[in-house]
Structure formats: structure tokens, C-alpha cells
Coordinates of C-alpha atoms and ligand atoms in Angstrom, one line a residue:
X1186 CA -4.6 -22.7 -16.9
X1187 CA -6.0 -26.3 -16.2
X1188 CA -6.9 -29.1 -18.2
X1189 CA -10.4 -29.8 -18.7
X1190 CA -10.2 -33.6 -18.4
X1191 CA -13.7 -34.2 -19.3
X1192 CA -13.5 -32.1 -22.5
X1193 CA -14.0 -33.8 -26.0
X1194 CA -11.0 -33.7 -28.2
X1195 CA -10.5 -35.1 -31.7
X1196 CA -7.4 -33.9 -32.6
X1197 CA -6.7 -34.4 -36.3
X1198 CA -10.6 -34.9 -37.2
X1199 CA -10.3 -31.8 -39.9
X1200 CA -6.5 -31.0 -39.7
X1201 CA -5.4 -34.3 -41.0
X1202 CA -6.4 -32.7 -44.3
X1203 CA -3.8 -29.9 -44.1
X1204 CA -1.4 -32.0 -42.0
X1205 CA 1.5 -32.8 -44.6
X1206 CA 1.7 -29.4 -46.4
X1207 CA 2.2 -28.0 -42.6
X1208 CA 4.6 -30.6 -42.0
X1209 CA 6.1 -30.5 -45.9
X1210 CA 8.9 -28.7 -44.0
X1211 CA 9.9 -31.8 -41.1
X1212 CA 13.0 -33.7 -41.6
X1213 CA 11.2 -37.1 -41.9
X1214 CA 14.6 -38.6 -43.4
X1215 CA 17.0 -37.5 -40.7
X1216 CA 14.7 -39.2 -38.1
X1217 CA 14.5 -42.7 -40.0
X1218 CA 18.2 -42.2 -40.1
X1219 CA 18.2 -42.0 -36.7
X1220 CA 15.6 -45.3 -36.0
X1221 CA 17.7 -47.2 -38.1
X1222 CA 20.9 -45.9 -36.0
X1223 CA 19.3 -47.2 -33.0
X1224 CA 17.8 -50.3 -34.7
X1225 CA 21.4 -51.5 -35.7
X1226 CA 23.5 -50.1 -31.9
X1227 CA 20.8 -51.8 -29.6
X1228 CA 18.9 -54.4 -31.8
X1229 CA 21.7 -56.1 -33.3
X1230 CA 19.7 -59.7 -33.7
X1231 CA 16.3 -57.6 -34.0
X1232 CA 14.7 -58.8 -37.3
X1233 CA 13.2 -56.4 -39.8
X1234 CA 9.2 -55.8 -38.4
X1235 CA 8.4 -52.3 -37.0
X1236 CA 4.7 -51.3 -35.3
X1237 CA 4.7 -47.6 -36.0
X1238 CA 2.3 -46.4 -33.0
X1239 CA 0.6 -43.0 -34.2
X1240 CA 1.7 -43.6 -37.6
X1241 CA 0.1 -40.4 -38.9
X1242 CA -0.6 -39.9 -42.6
X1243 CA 2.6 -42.3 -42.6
X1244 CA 5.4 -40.6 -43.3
X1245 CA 8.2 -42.6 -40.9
X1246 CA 6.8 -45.9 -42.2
X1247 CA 6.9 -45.0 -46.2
X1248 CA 10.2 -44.1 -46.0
X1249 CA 11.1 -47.1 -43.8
X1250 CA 9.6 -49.7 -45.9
X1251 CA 11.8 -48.1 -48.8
X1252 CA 15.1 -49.6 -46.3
X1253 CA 14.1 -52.9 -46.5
X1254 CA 11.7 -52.4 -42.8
X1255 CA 8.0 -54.6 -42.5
X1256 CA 5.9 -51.8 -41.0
X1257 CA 2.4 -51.4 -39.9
X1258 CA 1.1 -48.3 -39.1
X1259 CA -1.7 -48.0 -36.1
X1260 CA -3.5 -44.5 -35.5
X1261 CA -6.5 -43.3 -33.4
X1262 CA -7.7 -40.9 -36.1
X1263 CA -9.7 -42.5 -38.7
X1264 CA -8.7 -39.6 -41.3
X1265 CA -5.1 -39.9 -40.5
X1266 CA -5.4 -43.4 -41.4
X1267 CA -7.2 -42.2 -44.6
X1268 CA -4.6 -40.0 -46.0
X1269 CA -1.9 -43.0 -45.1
X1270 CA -4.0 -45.6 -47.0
X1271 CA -4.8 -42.9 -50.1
X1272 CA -0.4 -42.9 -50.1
X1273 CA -0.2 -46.4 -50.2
X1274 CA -2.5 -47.1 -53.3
X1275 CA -0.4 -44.5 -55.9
X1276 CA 2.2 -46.6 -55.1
X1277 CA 3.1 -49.1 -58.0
X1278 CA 5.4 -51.8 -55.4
X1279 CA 3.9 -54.6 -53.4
X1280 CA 6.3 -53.3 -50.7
X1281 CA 4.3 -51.1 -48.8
X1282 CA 3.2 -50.6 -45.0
X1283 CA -0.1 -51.5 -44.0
X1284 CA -2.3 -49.2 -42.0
X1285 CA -5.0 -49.7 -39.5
X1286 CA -7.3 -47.4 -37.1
X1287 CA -6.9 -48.3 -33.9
X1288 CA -5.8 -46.8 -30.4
X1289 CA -2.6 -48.0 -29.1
X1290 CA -4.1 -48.0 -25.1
X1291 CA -5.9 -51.2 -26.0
X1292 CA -6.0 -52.3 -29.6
X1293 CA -4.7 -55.8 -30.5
X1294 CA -2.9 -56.5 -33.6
X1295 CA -2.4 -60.2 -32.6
X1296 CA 1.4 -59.9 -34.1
X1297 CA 4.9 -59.4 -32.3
X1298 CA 7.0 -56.9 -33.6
X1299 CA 10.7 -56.0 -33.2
X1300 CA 10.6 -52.2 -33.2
X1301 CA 7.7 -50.1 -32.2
X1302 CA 8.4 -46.4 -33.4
X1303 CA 6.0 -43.5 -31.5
X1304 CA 7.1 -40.5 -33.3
X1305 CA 6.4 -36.8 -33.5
X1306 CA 5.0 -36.6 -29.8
X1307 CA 2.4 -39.2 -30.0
X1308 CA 3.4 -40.7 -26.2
X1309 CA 2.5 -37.1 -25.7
X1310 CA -1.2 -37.2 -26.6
X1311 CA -1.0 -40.0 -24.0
X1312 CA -2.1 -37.3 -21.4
X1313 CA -3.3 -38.8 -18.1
X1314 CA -0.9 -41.2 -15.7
X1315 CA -3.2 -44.4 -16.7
X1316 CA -3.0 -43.0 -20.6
X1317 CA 0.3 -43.2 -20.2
X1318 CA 0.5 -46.7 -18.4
X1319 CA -1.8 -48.4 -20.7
X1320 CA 0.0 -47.0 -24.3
X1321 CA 3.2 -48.3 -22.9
X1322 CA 1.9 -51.7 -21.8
X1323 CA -0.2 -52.3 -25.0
X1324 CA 3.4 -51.2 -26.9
X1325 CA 5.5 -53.6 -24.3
X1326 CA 2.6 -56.9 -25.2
X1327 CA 3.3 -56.5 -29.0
X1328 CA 7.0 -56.6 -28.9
X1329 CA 8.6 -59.7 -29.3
X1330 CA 11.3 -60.5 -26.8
X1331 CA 14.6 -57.9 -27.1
X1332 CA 12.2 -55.6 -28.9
X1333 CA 12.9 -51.6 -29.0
X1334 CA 10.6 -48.6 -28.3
X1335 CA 11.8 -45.6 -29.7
X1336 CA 9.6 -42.7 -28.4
X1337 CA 9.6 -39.1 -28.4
X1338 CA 8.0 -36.4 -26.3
X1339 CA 7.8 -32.9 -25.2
X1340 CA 10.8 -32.4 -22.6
X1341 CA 9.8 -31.2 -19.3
X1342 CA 12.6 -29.6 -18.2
X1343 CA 12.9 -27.6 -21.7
X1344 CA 9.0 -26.7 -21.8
X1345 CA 8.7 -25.0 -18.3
X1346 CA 12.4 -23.2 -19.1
X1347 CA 10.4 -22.0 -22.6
X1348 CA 8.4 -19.5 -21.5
X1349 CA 5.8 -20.8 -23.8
X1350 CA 2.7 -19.6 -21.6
X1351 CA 0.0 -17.5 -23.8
X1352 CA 2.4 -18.0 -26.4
X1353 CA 0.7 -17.6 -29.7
X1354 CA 2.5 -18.6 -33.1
X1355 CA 1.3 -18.2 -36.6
X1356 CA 2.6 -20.5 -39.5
X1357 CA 1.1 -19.2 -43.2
X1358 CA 1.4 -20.9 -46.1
X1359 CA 0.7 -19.6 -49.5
X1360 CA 0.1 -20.9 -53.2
X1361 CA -0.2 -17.9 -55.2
X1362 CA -3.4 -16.0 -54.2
X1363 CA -4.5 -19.4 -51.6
X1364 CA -3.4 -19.2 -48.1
X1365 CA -3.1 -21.4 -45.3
X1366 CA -2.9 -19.7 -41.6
X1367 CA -2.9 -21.6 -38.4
X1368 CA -2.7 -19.8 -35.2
X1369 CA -1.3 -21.9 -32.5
X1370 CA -2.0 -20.7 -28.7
X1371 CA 0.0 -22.5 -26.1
X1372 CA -1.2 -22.4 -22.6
X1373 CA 0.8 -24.7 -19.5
X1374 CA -1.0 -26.6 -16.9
X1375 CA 2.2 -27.2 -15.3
X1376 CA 0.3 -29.3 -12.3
X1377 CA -0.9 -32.1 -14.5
X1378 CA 2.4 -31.6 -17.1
X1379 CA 0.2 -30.4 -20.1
X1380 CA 1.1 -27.9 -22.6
X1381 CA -2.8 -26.9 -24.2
X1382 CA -2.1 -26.4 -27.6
X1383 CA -5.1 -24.8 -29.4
X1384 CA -5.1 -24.1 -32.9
X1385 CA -7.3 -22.1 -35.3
X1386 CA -6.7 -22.3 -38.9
X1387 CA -7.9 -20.5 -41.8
X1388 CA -8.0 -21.6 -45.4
X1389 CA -8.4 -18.9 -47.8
X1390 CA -8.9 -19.0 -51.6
X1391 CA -9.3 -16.1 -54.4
X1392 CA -9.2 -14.2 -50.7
X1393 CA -11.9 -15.4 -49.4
X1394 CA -12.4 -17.4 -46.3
X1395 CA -13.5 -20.7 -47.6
X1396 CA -12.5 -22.9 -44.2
X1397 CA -12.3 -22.3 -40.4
X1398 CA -12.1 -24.4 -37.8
X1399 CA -10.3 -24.8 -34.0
X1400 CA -8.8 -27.7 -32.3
X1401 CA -7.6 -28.8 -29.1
X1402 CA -4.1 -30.9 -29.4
X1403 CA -3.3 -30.9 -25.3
X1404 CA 0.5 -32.6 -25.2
X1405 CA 1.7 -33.7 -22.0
X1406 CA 5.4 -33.4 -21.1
X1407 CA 7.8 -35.9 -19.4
X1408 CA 10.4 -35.5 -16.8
X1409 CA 13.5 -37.5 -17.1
X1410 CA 12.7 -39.5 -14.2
X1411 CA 9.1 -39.8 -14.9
X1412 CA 9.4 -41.1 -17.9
X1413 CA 12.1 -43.9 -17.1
X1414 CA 9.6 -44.5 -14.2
X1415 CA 7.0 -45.1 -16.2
X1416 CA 8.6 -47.0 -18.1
X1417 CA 10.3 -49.3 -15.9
X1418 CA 6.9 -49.8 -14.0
X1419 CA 5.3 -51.5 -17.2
X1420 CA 8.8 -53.9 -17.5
X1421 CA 11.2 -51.5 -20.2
X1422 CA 14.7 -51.9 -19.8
X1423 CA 15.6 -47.9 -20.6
X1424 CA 19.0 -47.7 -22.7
X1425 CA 18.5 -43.8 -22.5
X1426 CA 17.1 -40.6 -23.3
X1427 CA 18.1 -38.9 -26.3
X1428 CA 17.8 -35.5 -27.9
X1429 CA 15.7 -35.7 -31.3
X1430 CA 17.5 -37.3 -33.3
X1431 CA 21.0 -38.4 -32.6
X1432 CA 22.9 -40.5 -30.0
X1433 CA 26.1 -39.0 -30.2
X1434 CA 25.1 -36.6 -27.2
X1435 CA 23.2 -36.9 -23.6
X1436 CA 19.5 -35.2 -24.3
X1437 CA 19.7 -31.2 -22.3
X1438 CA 17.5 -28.5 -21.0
X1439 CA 17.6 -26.9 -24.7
X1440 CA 16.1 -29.8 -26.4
X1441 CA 12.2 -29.9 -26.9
X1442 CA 12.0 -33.0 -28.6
X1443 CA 13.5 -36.0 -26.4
X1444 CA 13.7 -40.1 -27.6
X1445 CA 13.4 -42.5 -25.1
X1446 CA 15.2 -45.8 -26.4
X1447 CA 14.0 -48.6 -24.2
X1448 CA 14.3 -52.7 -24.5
X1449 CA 11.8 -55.7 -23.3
Ligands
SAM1416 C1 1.8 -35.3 -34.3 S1 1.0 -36.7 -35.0 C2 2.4 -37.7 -35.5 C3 2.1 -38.5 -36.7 C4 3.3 -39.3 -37.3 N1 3.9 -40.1 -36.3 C5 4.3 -38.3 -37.8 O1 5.4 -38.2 -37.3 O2 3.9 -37.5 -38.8 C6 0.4 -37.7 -33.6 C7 -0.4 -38.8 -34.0 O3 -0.6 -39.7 -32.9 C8 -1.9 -40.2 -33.1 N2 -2.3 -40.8 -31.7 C9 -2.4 -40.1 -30.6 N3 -2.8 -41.0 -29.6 C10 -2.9 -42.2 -30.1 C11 -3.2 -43.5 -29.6 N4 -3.5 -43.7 -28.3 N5 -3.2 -44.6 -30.5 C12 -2.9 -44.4 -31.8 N6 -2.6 -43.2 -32.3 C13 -2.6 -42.1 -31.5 C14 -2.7 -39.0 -33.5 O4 -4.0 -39.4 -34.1 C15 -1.7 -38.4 -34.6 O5 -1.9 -39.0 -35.8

């Protein structure tokens, strides 16, 4: 299948709503255990400021604030942004991130950071080459000199060895008699490096369909050498690819997730 470039997708518009009981399951601890690894092997006189690009509902950046980490949170969705800010006010400490709407191709935060953090495949969404180009310059203009990127993505090699074409996956959650069901349909347009994720999920209460909806999430993969490329063209340093989330080994054609660690 191939990309429709021109087609409209709002990924997260009416998901953002379900998106933390989905993810209630992700390891969001063992991943700010690895930033901080990172932070403290290759940003030794780094201070303490992190830009968290694709920030989410702001999960990383909670948790990091609670280590002694600044952190502002940026994301394109407006209702991402929502459920991040709606976190932030139970909170009863003046340490807390801040969060703003904004895409990370162009917006402009007028602040240098140390750290920018792009977790959970949000280079990914970054699906054409001058996507790409542009979220990685924008990242490179608000890090201060020395500054890390710490970036995951789909891994190329590991997607096409998947298999995952027309593969369709259902995840149901249930709360006594409500359920949750989304239906995830993967289809690869291996030409342009795009996995097509499309999603359909079904909310159901005293068993009856109260909510359905579809959307679009297309997620482009890297290639090792692509990615450093990329990289390297908009003036990184790379200190390596990593498989999510640990240093102590090289990253492999098992592992989906992959870190790039680069430096200004
Ligand atoms: C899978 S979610 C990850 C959210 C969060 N980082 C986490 O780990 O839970 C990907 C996020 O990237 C955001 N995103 C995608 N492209 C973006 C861009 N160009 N600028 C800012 N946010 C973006 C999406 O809106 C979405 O919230």
C-alpha cells in the first residue's frame, strides 16, 4: 500500500482521551532511567533544562521534573496538551513542567535547552524527508551548545523483518461491564518507509456502543544510515544508536524501538 500524502490526519484529536489507560501498561520509569543514563555518560557539564518534543499527555516530563529536571513540554495536538495541563493543576508543588501547543517543524520557544527528549516515536510522525529535516533543525536551534537529542523511532531494519503487513491487532480493556477495544491495522509502504497504522476503537458501556471512531497514525521508519544522515546533514554529532532503553548493548535487527543519542 502507498501513502496518501495529501490525506488529512489528526492523530490524537479523539484518542488523546483514551491515550493513558492504553498506555497505563508502558514502562515510563525505565525510559527516564535511561534519559537520565544518557544525560549523566554524554552531558556531563549539561545543566538541568529539558525540551520534551511530543510531550504527549506528559508522562516523561512529570516524572522527570520529580528528579530534579526543568522541562517543557511541546506537542502538535491541542488535546494532548490538554490532558498534560489538566495533570499539572492536581498537582499541589510549584515544581511542575510547563506545556505548550506547538509543532516542533517550526515553533519557537525563544529558550535554549540542554536536553531535548522525542519519545515514544514522535520523530516517527515526522513522515516526509523535509518533515524530517525541519523537526531536527527546529530541535538542533533550541539546544544550547553541547546539548543532547535523545530520539526514538520505528527501526527499519526490524519493521520490514516483522512481517507486520495487513497485520491487525486488538488491545481490550475492561472495567467491569465497560470495555475499551482498539483494532490496530498495520499496512507498509516500504517505498516511502511508512508503516500506515489505522486504528478503530470502540468504547462500550452497560454493553452498548456508546463511542466509535478511526484514525490514521502513519509512522515512518529509519534506517541506521538514514537516520545518522539525517542527522549529520542538519549539524548533530551522533554518539550512537541504541535499542530502547539501555546503552549497555549495540541496537539489532530484533529491536522495534531504536534511540538515537546525538550532540550539537
Ligand atoms: C506516541 S505519542 C508520544 C507522546 C509522549 N512522548 C509519550 O511518550 O507518551 C506521539 C506524540 O507526538 C506528537 N507529535 C507528532 N508530531 C509532532 C510535532 N511535529 N511537533 C510536536 N508534537 C508532535 C503527537 O501529537 C503525539 O502526542
Amino acid at each position: 500500500m502507498k501513502i496518501n500524502f495529501n490525506m488529512k490526519v489528526k492523530p490524537y484529536q479523539k484518542f488523546a482521551k483514551y491515550y493513558d489507560l492504553f498506555y497505563s501498561d508502558k514502562d515510563y520509569k525505565r525510559e527516564c532511567d535511561f534519559i537520565v543514563e544518557v544525560v549523566k555518560k554524554y552531558g556531563r557539564n549539561l545543566g538541568n533544562f529539558i525540551l520534551d518534543s511530543g510531550c504527549g499527555t506528559g508522562n516523561h516530563a512529570l516524572l522527570l521534573v520529580e528528579r530534579g529536571f526543568k522541562v517543557i513540554g511541546v506537542d502538535i495536538s491541542n488535546e494532548m496538551i490538554l490532558r498534560a495541563r489538566n495533570k499539572v493543576k492536581i498537582k499541589d508543588t510549584a515544581n511542575v513542567p510547563e506545556f505548550m501547543q506547538g509543532d516542533m517543524k517550526r515553533c519557537q520557544l525563544n529558550q535554549k535547552f540542554d536536553v531535548c527528549i522525542s519519545m515514544f516515536n514522535t520523530l516517527s510522525y515526522q513522515i516526509k524527508n523535509q518533515d524530517v529535516l525541519d523537526y531536527l533543525t527546529n530541535i538542533k536551534r533550541h539546544l544550547l551548545p553541547g546539548g543532547l537529542l535523545i530520539a526514538d523511532f520505528w527501526y527499519g531494519p526490524t519493521v520490514l523483518r516483522s512481517k507486520d503487513d495487513n497485520l491487525i491487532r486488538i488491545k481490550r480493556l475492561e472495567f467491569g461491564k465497560d470495555k475499551l477495544i482498539r483494532i490496530a491495522e498495520t499496512t507498509l509502504d516500504t517505498f516511502h518507509h511508512i508503516g500506515i497504522l489505522k486504528y478503530q476503537f470502540i468504547a462500550i458501556k452497560d454493553s452498548k456502543i456508546v463511542e466509535e471512531f478511526s484514525e490514521i497514525h502513519p509512522h515512518r521508519f529509519f534506517f541506521p544510515q538514514e537516520i545518522i544522515l539525517f542527522a549529520e546533514m542538519v549539524g548533530f554529532d551522533v554518539i550512537g544508536l541504541f535499542p530502547g532503553y539501555g546503552l549497555e548493548r549495540k541496537i539489532e535487527d530484533k529491536d522495534w524501538e531504536c534511540v538515537l543519542v546525538a550532540k550539537v
